[in-house]
Coordinates of C-alpha atoms and ligand atoms in Angstrom, one line a residue:
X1 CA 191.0 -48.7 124.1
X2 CA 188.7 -50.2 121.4
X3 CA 190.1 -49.2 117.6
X4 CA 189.9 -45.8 116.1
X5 CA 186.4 -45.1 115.4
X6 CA 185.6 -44.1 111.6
X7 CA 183.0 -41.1 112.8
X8 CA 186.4 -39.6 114.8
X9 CA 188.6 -39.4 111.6
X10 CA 185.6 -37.2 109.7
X11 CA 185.5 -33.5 109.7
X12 CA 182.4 -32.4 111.4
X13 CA 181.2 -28.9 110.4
X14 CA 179.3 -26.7 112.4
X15 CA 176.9 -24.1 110.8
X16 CA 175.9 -20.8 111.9
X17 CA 173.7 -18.5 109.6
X18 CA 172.9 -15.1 109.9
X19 CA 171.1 -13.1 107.5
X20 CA 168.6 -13.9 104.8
X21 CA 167.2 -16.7 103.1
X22 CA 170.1 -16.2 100.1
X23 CA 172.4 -16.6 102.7
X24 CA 171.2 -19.7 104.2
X25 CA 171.4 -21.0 100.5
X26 CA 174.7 -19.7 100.3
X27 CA 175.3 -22.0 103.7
X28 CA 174.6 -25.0 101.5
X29 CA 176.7 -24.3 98.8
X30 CA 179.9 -23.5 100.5
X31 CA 178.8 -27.3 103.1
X32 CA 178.9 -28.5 99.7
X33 CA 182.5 -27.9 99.4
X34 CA 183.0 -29.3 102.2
X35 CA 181.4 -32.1 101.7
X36 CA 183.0 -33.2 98.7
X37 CA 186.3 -32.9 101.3
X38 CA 184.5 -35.4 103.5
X39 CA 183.0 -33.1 106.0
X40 CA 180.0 -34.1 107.9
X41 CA 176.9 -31.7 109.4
X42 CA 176.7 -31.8 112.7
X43 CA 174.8 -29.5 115.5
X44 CA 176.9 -29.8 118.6
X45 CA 179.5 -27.5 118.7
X46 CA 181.4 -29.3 121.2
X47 CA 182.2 -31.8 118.9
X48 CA 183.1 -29.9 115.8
X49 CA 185.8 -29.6 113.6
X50 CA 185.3 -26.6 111.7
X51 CA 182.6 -24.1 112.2
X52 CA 181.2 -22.0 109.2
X53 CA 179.8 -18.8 110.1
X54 CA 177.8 -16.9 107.1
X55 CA 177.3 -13.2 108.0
X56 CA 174.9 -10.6 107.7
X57 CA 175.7 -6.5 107.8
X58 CA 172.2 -5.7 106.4
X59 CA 171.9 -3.5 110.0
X60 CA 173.8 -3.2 112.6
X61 CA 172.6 -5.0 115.5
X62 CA 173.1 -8.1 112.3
X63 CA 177.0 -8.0 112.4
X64 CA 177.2 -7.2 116.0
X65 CA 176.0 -10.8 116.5
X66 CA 178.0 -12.6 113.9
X67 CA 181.0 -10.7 115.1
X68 CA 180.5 -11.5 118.8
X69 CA 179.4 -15.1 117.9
X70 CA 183.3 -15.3 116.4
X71 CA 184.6 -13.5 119.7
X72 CA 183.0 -16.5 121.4
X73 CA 185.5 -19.1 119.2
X74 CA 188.4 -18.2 120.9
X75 CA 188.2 -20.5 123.5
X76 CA 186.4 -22.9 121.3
X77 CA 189.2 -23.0 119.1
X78 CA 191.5 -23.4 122.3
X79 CA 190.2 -26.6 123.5
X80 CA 191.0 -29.0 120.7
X81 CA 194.1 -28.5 118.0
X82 CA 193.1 -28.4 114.8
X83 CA 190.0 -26.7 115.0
X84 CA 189.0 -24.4 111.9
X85 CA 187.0 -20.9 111.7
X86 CA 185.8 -20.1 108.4
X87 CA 183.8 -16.4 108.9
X88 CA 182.1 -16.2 105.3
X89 CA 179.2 -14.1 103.9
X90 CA 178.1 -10.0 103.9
X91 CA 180.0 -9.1 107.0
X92 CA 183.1 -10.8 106.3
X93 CA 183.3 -9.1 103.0
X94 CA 182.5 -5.5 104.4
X95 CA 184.8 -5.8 107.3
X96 CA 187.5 -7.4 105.5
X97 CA 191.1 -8.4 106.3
X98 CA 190.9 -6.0 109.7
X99 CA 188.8 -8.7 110.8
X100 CA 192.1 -11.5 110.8
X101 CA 194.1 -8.6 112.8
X102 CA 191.4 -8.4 115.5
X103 CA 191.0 -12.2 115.9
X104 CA 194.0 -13.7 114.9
X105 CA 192.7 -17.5 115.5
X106 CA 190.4 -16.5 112.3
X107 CA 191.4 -19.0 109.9
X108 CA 189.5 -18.8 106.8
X109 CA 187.8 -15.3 105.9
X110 CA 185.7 -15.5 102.4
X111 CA 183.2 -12.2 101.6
X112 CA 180.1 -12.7 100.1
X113 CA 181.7 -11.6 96.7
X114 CA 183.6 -14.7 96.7
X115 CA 181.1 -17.5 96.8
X116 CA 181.8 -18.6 93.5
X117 CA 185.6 -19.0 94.4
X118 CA 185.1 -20.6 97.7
X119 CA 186.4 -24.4 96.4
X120 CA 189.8 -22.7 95.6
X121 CA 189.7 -20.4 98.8
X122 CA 189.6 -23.8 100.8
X123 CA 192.2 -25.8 98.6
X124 CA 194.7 -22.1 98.8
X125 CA 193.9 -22.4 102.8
X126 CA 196.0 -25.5 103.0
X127 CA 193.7 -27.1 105.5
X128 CA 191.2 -29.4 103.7
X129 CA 192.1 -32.0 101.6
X130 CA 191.4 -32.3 97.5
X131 CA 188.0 -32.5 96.9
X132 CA 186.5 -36.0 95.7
X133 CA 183.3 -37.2 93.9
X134 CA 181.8 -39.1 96.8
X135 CA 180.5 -35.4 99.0
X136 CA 177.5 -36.2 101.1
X137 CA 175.2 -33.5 100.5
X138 CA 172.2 -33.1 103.6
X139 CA 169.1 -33.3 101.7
X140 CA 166.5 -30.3 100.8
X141 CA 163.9 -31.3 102.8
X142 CA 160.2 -30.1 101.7
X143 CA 161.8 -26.7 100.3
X144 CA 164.6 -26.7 98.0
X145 CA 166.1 -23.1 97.8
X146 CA 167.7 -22.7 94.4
X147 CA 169.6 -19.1 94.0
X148 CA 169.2 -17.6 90.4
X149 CA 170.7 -13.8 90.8
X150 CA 173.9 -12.5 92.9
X151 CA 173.8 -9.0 93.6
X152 CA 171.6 -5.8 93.4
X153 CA 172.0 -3.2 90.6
X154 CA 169.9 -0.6 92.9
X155 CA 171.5 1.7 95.3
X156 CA 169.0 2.7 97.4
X157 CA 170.3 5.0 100.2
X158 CA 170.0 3.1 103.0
X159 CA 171.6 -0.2 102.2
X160 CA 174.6 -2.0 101.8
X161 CA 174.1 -4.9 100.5
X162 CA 174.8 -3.6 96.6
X163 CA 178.2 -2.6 98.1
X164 CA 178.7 -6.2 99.8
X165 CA 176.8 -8.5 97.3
X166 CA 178.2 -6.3 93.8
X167 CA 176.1 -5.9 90.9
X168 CA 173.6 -8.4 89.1
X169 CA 174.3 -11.8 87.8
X170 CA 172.0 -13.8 86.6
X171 CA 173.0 -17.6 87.0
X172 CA 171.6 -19.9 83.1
X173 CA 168.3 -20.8 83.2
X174 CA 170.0 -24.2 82.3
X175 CA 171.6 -24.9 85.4
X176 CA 168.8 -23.1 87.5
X177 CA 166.5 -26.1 85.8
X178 CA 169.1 -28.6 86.6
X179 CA 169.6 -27.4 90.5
X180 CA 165.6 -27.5 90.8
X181 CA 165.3 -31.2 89.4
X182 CA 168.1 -32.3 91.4
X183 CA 166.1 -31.1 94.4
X184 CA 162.8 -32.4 92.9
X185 CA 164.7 -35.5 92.8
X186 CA 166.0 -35.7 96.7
X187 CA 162.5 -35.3 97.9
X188 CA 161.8 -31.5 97.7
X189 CA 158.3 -30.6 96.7
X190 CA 158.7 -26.9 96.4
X191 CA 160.9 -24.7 95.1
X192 CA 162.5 -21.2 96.5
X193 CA 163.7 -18.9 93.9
X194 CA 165.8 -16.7 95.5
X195 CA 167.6 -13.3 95.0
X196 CA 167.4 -9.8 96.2
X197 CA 165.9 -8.7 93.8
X198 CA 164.6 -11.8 92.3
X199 CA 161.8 -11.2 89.9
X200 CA 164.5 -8.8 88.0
X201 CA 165.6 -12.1 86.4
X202 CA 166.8 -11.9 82.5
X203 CA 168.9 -14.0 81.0
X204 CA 169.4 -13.4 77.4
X205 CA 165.3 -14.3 75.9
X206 CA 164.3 -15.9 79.5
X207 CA 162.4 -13.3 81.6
X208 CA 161.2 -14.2 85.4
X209 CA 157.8 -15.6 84.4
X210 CA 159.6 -17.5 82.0
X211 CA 161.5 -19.2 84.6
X212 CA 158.8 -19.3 87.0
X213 CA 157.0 -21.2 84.3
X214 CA 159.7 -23.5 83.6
X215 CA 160.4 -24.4 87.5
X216 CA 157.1 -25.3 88.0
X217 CA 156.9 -28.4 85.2
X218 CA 160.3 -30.2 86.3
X219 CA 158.8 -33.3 87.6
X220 CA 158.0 -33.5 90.9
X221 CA 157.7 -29.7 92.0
X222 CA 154.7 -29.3 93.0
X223 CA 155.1 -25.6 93.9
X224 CA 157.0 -22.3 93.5
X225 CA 158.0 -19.4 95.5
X226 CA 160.7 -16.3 95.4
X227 CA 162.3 -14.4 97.1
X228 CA 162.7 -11.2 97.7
X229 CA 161.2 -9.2 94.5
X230 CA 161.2 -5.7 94.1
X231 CA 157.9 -3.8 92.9
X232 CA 158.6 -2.4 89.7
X233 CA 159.2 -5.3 87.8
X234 CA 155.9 -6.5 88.6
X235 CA 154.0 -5.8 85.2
X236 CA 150.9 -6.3 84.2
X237 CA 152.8 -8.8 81.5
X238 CA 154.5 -10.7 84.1
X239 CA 150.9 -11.6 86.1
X240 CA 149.4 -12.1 82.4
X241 CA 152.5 -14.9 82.2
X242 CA 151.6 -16.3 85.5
X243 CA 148.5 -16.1 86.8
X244 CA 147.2 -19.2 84.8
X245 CA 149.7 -21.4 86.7
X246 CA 148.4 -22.5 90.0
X247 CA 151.8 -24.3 91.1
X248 CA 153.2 -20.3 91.6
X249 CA 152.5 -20.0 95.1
X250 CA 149.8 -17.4 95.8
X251 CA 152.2 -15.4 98.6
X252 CA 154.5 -12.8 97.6
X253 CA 156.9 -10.9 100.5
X254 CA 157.1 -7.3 98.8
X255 CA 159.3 -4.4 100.9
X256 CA 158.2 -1.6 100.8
X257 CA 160.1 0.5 103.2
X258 CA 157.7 3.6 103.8
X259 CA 154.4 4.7 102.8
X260 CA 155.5 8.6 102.5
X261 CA 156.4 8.9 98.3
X262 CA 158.8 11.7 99.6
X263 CA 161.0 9.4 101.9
X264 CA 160.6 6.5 99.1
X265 CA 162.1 8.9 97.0
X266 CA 165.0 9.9 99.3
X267 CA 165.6 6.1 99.4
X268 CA 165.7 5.7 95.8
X269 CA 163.3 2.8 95.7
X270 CA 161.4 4.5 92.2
X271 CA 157.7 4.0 93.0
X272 CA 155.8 6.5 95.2
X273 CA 152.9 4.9 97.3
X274 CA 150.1 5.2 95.0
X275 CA 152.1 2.8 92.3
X276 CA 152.9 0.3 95.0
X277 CA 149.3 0.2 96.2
X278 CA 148.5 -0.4 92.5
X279 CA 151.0 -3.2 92.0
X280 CA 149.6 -4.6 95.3
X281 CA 146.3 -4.4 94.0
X282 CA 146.9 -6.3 90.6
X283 CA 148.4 -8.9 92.5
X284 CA 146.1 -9.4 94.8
X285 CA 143.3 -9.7 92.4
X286 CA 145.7 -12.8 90.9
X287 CA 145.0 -14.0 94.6
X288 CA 148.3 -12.8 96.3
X289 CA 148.9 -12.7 99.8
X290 CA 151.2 -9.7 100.8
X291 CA 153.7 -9.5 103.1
X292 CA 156.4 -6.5 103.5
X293 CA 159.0 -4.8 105.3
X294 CA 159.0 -1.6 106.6
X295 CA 162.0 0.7 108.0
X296 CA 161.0 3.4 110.7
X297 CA 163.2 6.2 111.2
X298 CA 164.7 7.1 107.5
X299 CA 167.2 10.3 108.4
X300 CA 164.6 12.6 106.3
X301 CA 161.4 11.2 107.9
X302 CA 159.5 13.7 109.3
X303 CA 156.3 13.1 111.8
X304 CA 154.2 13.2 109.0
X305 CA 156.0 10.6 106.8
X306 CA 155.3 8.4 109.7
X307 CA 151.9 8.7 109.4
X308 CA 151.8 8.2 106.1
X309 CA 153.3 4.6 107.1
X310 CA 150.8 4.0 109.1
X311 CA 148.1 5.1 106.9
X312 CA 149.3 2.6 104.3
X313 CA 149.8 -0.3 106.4
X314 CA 145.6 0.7 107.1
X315 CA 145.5 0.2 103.2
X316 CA 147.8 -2.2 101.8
X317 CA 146.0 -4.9 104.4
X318 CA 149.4 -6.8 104.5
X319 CA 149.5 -10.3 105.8
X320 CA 152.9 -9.7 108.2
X321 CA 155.2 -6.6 108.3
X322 CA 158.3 -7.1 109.3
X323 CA 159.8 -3.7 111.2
X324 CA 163.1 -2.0 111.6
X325 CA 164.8 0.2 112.8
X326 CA 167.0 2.9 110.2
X327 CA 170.3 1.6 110.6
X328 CA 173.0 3.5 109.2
X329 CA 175.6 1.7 107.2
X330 CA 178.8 3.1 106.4
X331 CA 179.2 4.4 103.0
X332 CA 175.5 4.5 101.9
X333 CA 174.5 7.9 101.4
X334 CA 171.9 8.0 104.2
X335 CA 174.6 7.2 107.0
X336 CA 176.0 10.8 105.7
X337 CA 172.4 12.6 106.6
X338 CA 172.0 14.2 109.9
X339 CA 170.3 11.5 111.7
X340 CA 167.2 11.2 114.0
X341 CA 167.7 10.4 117.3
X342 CA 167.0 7.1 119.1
X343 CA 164.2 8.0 121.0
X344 CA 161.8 9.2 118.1
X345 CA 163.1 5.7 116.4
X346 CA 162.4 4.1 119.5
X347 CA 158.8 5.3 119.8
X348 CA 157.6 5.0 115.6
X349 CA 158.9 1.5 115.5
X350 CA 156.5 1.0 119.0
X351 CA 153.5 2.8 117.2
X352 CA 154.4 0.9 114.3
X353 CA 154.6 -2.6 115.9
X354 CA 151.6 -2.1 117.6
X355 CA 149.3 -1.0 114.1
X356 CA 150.7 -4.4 112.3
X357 CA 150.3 -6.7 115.4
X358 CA 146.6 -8.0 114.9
X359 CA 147.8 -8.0 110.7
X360 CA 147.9 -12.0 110.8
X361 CA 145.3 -12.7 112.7
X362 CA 142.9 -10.6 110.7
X363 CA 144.5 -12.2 107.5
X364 CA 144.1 -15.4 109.3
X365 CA 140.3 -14.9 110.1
X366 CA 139.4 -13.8 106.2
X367 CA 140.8 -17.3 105.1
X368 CA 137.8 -19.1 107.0
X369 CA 135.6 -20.7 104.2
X370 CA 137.8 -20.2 101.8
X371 CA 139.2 -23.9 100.2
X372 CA 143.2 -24.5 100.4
X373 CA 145.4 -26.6 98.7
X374 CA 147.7 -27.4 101.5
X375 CA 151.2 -28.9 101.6
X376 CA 151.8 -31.2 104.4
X377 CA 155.3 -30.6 106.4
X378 CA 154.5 -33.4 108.6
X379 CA 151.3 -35.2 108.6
X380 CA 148.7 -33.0 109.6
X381 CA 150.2 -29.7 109.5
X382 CA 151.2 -27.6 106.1
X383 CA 150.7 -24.6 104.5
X384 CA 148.6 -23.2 101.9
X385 CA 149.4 -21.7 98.4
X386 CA 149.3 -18.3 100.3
X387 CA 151.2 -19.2 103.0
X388 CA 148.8 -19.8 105.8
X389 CA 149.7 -22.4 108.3
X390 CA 147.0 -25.2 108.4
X391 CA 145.9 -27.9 110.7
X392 CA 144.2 -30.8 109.5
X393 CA 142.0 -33.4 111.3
X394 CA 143.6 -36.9 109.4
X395 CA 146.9 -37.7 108.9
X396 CA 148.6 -37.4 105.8
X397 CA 152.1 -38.4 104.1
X398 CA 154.9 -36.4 104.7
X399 CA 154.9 -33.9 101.1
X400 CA 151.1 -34.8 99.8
X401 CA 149.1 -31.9 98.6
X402 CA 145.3 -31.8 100.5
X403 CA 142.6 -29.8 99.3
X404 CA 140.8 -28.7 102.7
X405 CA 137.9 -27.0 103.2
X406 CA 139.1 -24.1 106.5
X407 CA 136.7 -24.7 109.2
X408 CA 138.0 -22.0 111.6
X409 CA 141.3 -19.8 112.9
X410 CA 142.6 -19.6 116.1
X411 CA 145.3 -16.9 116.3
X412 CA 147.9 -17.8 113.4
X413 CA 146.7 -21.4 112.8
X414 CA 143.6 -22.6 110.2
X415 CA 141.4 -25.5 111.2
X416 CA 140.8 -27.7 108.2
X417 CA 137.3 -29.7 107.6
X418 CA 138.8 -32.6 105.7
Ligands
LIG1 N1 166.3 -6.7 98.4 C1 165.2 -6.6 99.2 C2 165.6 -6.3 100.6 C3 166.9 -6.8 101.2 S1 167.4 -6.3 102.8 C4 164.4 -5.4 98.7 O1 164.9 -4.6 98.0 O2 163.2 -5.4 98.9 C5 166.0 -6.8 103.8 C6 165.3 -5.8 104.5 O3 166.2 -5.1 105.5 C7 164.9 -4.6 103.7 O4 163.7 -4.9 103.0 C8 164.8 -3.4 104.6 O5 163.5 -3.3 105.2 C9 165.8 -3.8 105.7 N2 167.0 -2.9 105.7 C10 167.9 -2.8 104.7 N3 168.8 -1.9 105.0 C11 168.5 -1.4 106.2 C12 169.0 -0.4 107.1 N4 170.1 0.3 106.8 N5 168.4 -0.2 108.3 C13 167.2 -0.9 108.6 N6 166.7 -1.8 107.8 C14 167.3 -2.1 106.6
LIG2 FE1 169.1 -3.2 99.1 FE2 167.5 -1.8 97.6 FE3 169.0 -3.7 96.5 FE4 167.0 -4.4 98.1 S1 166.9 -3.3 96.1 S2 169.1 -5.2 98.2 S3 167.0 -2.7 99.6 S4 169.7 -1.8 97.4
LIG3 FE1 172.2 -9.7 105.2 FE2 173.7 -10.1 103.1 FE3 171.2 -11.1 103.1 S1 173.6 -8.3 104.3 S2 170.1 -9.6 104.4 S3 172.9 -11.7 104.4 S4 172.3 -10.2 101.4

C-alpha cells in the first residue's frame, strides 16, 4: 500500500437539486458551507461523502422525486460508514421532522426557512468540522445567479411556496452589488437576479430598476437577467427606468397561470387578462421576449376557461410555455375545492401542449434578419439578449459578445452570418 492519499481524507459532496432556479442558488450557498469545512464537489455518487439534496414541493409529482431519490440512500448510506444525508430546501421544510421518523439514516434535515442558519445547523449536527477561511468555492461559470428576495408575500390559492419560503426579505443592495462583482470577478459575464417574485424588489429608496441599473455597471457584467417577476409590478415607470439600458436582457419569463380573468381571480393573482396582455404589450414594444407558465385544470375551471387559455396563448404570441398540471397542495385554499378529475386534466394539458408546441419555432423564425448581440457559451454557440440560441460560422472566446447578423432558423437554433 502506497501512503494515504490527500484526495481520500477530503469530504466529497454530492449535489442533487430539485426545483427552481432559487433553489439551485440556494445549492451554492449551503456547498459554500461546506466548503469552508473542506468539502469538495464531486458527481459520482459512488464516491461521495455527503450528499445534499435541495427539495422542491411546488407540485406534487416535485416531492415525490426528492423523496424517493432519499428512499434510494438507504443502501447508499449502508455501503460506507460515515456517509452523511443532508435533505434541505421546500420539501424538507413542509414535510418536516416526520420525515427523520420515516427514514431514520436521515442525518441532517434543514427547510427552506432555514437557509440563512444552515452554517450553525451543520456545526449543531456535530459532523463537520469548524469552518475555516481557505473554502473552495466551484466557480460561476458564464451565469452568476445572485439571490436578492426570500419569500413571497402573495397567497395565491394554488401554491405553497409562501407557506414553505415565508414572507418577503429583501437581501441590501450592498451586498447584492458585492455578490455580483465577486462573480463578475470569477469569470461570470451575466448576472441572474433571482426571486419569486423578483421585480417586487424595495429596499428602503432602492426600487428593482434601481438595482437592475446598478448590476449592470459593476465591471465586467456584461448582462442582466431575473427571475421570476410577477406582472403587476411591471409599470410603466419601471420600463421608463430601464429600457435605455441595453445590458438588461431583452427576455422576460412572466407566469401567467390562465387566460380566463375569472379563474385568475380565484387564484388571487390581481390582474385579469386584458391587463396582462397590456403589460405584455408595453414590454414587448421595449423589445421583450415572453415566456410563461401556465396551470391547466384550476378546481373552478370550467370548459370555457379553458378556452380562454387557449385563446390567449393565440394572443400573447409567447416564446415557450411551460404547462402543468393543478396540483393540489395541502393547506392552500384550492386543495380544499371540489376538484376536477384526472381525465379532463389529462386531456386540457394535451390540447394545451399541443397549441404552444410550434410557439418556438415560430418565435425562432421571426428572429431571421433581425441583428443579435450574442454571448458565446463556448466558441460558436451563445445566446442572444432575448434568449435565442445562436450558431455562428467562426470561432470565438469563451464569454465574448458578437454582434451577428441571423442568416436563418432551423427548429430552435439561429444561423448567424458573421
Ligand atoms: N413566483 C412565480 C412562480 C413560482 S412557482 C410566480 O408567481 O409567477 C413556478 C410555477 O409552478 C408557477 O408559475 C406555476 O405555473 C406552477 N405551480 C405553482 N403551484 C402549482 C400547483 N399547485 N400546481 C401546478 N402548478 C403549480
Ligand atoms: Fe406562488 Fe403566487 Fe408567490 Fe408565485 S406569486 S410564489 S405563484 S404565491
Ligand atoms: Fe420548488 Fe421551492 Fe422553487 S417549492 S419551485 S424549489 S421555491
Amino acid at each position: 500500500m502506497g501512503p494515504p492519499c490527500f484526495f481520500d481524507a477530503m469530504n466529497k459532496v454530492f449535489i442533487q437539486t430539485y426545483g427552481c432556479q432559487m433553489n439551485v442558488a440556494d445549492s451554492d450557498e449551503m456547498f459554500a458551507h461546506l466548503a469552508a469545512r473542506g468539502a469538495v464537489l464531486t458527481d459520482n455518487l459512488d464516491e461521495a461523502d455527503t450528499v445534499l439534496i435541495n427539495t422542491c414541493t411546488v407540485r406534487d409529482h416535485a416531492e415525490h422525486r426528492a423523496v424517493s431519490f432519499l428512499g434510494r440512500l438507504n443502501a447508499w448510506k449502508k455501503e460506507k460508514p460515515g456517509r452523511v444525508i443532508i435533505f434541505a430546501g421546500c420539501a424538507a421544510q413542509r414535510l418536516g421532522k416526520s420525515l427523520q421518523k420515516k427514514y431514520p439514516f436521515l442525518d441532517i434535515l434543514s427547510g427552506a426557512k432555514d437557509i440563512e442558519h444552515f452554517s450553525d445547523t451543520l456545526n449543531a449536527s456535530g459532523l463537520f468540522g469548524a469552518p475555516g477561511a481557505s473554502g473552495q468555492q466551484p466557480a460561476p461559470g458564464l451565469t452568476g445567479y445572485v439571490t436578492i428576495m426570500r419569500g413571497c408575500n402573495f397567497a395565491c390559492s394554488y401554491c405553497i411556496v409562501p407557506s414553505v419560503r415565508g414572507p418577503i426579505k429583501c437581501l441590501d443592495s450592498h451586498d447584492i452589488l458585492q455578490e455580483a462583482a465577486r462573480k463578475a470577478a470569477a469569470g461570470a459575464k451575466e448576472i441572474m437576479l433571482l426571486g419569486q417574485t423578483v421585480n417586487a424588489y424595495q429596499n428602503g429608496p432602492v426600487t428593482f430598476a434601481d438595482l437592475l441599473n446598478r448590476v449592470s455597471e459593476v465591471p465586467g457584467v456584461e448582462r442582466v437577467r431575473f427571475t421570476s417577476p410577477h406582472p403587476i409590478y411591471f409599470t410603466p415607470e419601471f420600463l421608463n427606468a430601464v429600457k435605455e439600458n441595453p445590458k438588461i436582457a431583452r427576455h422576460v419569463h412572466l407566469p401567467v397561470q390562465s387566460g380566463s380573468s375569472k379563474v385568475l381571480q380565484e387564484m388571487k393573482r390581481g390582474y385579469t387578462r386584458e391587463v396582462f396582455l397590456e403589460k405584455i404589450r408595453a414590454l414587448k414594444e421595449c423589445g421583450f421576449n415572453i415566456s410563461t407558465d401556465i396551470i391547466v385544470g384550476f378546481p373552478t375551471e370550467t370548459e370555457d376557461d379553458f378556452q380562454q387559455t387557449l385563446t390567449l396563448v393565440d394572443e400573447a404570441k409567447f416564446f415557450i410555455a411551460y404547462c402543468y398540471k393543478y396540483s393540489p397542495r395541502q393547506g392552500t385554499p384550492a386543495a380544499q375545492m371540489e376538484q376536477l378529475s384526472q381525465k379532463v386534466l389529462e386531456e386540457r394539458l394535451d390540447i394545451l401542449l399541443n397549441k404552444v408546441r410550434g410557439l418556438s419555432d415560430t418565435a425562432y423564425q421571426a428572429q431571421v434578419g433581425t441583428v443579435q448581440e450574442v454571448l458565446l457559451e463556448t466558441e460558436n454557440k451563445g445566446r442572444s439578449s432575448s434568449n435565442f440560441w445562436v450558431k455562428t460560422k467562426n470561432s470565438y472566446p469563451v464569454g465574448s459578445i458578437v454582434r451577428v447578423e441571423i442568416e436563418k432558423a432551423d427548429g430552435t437554433l439561429l444561423f448567424a452570418r458573421d
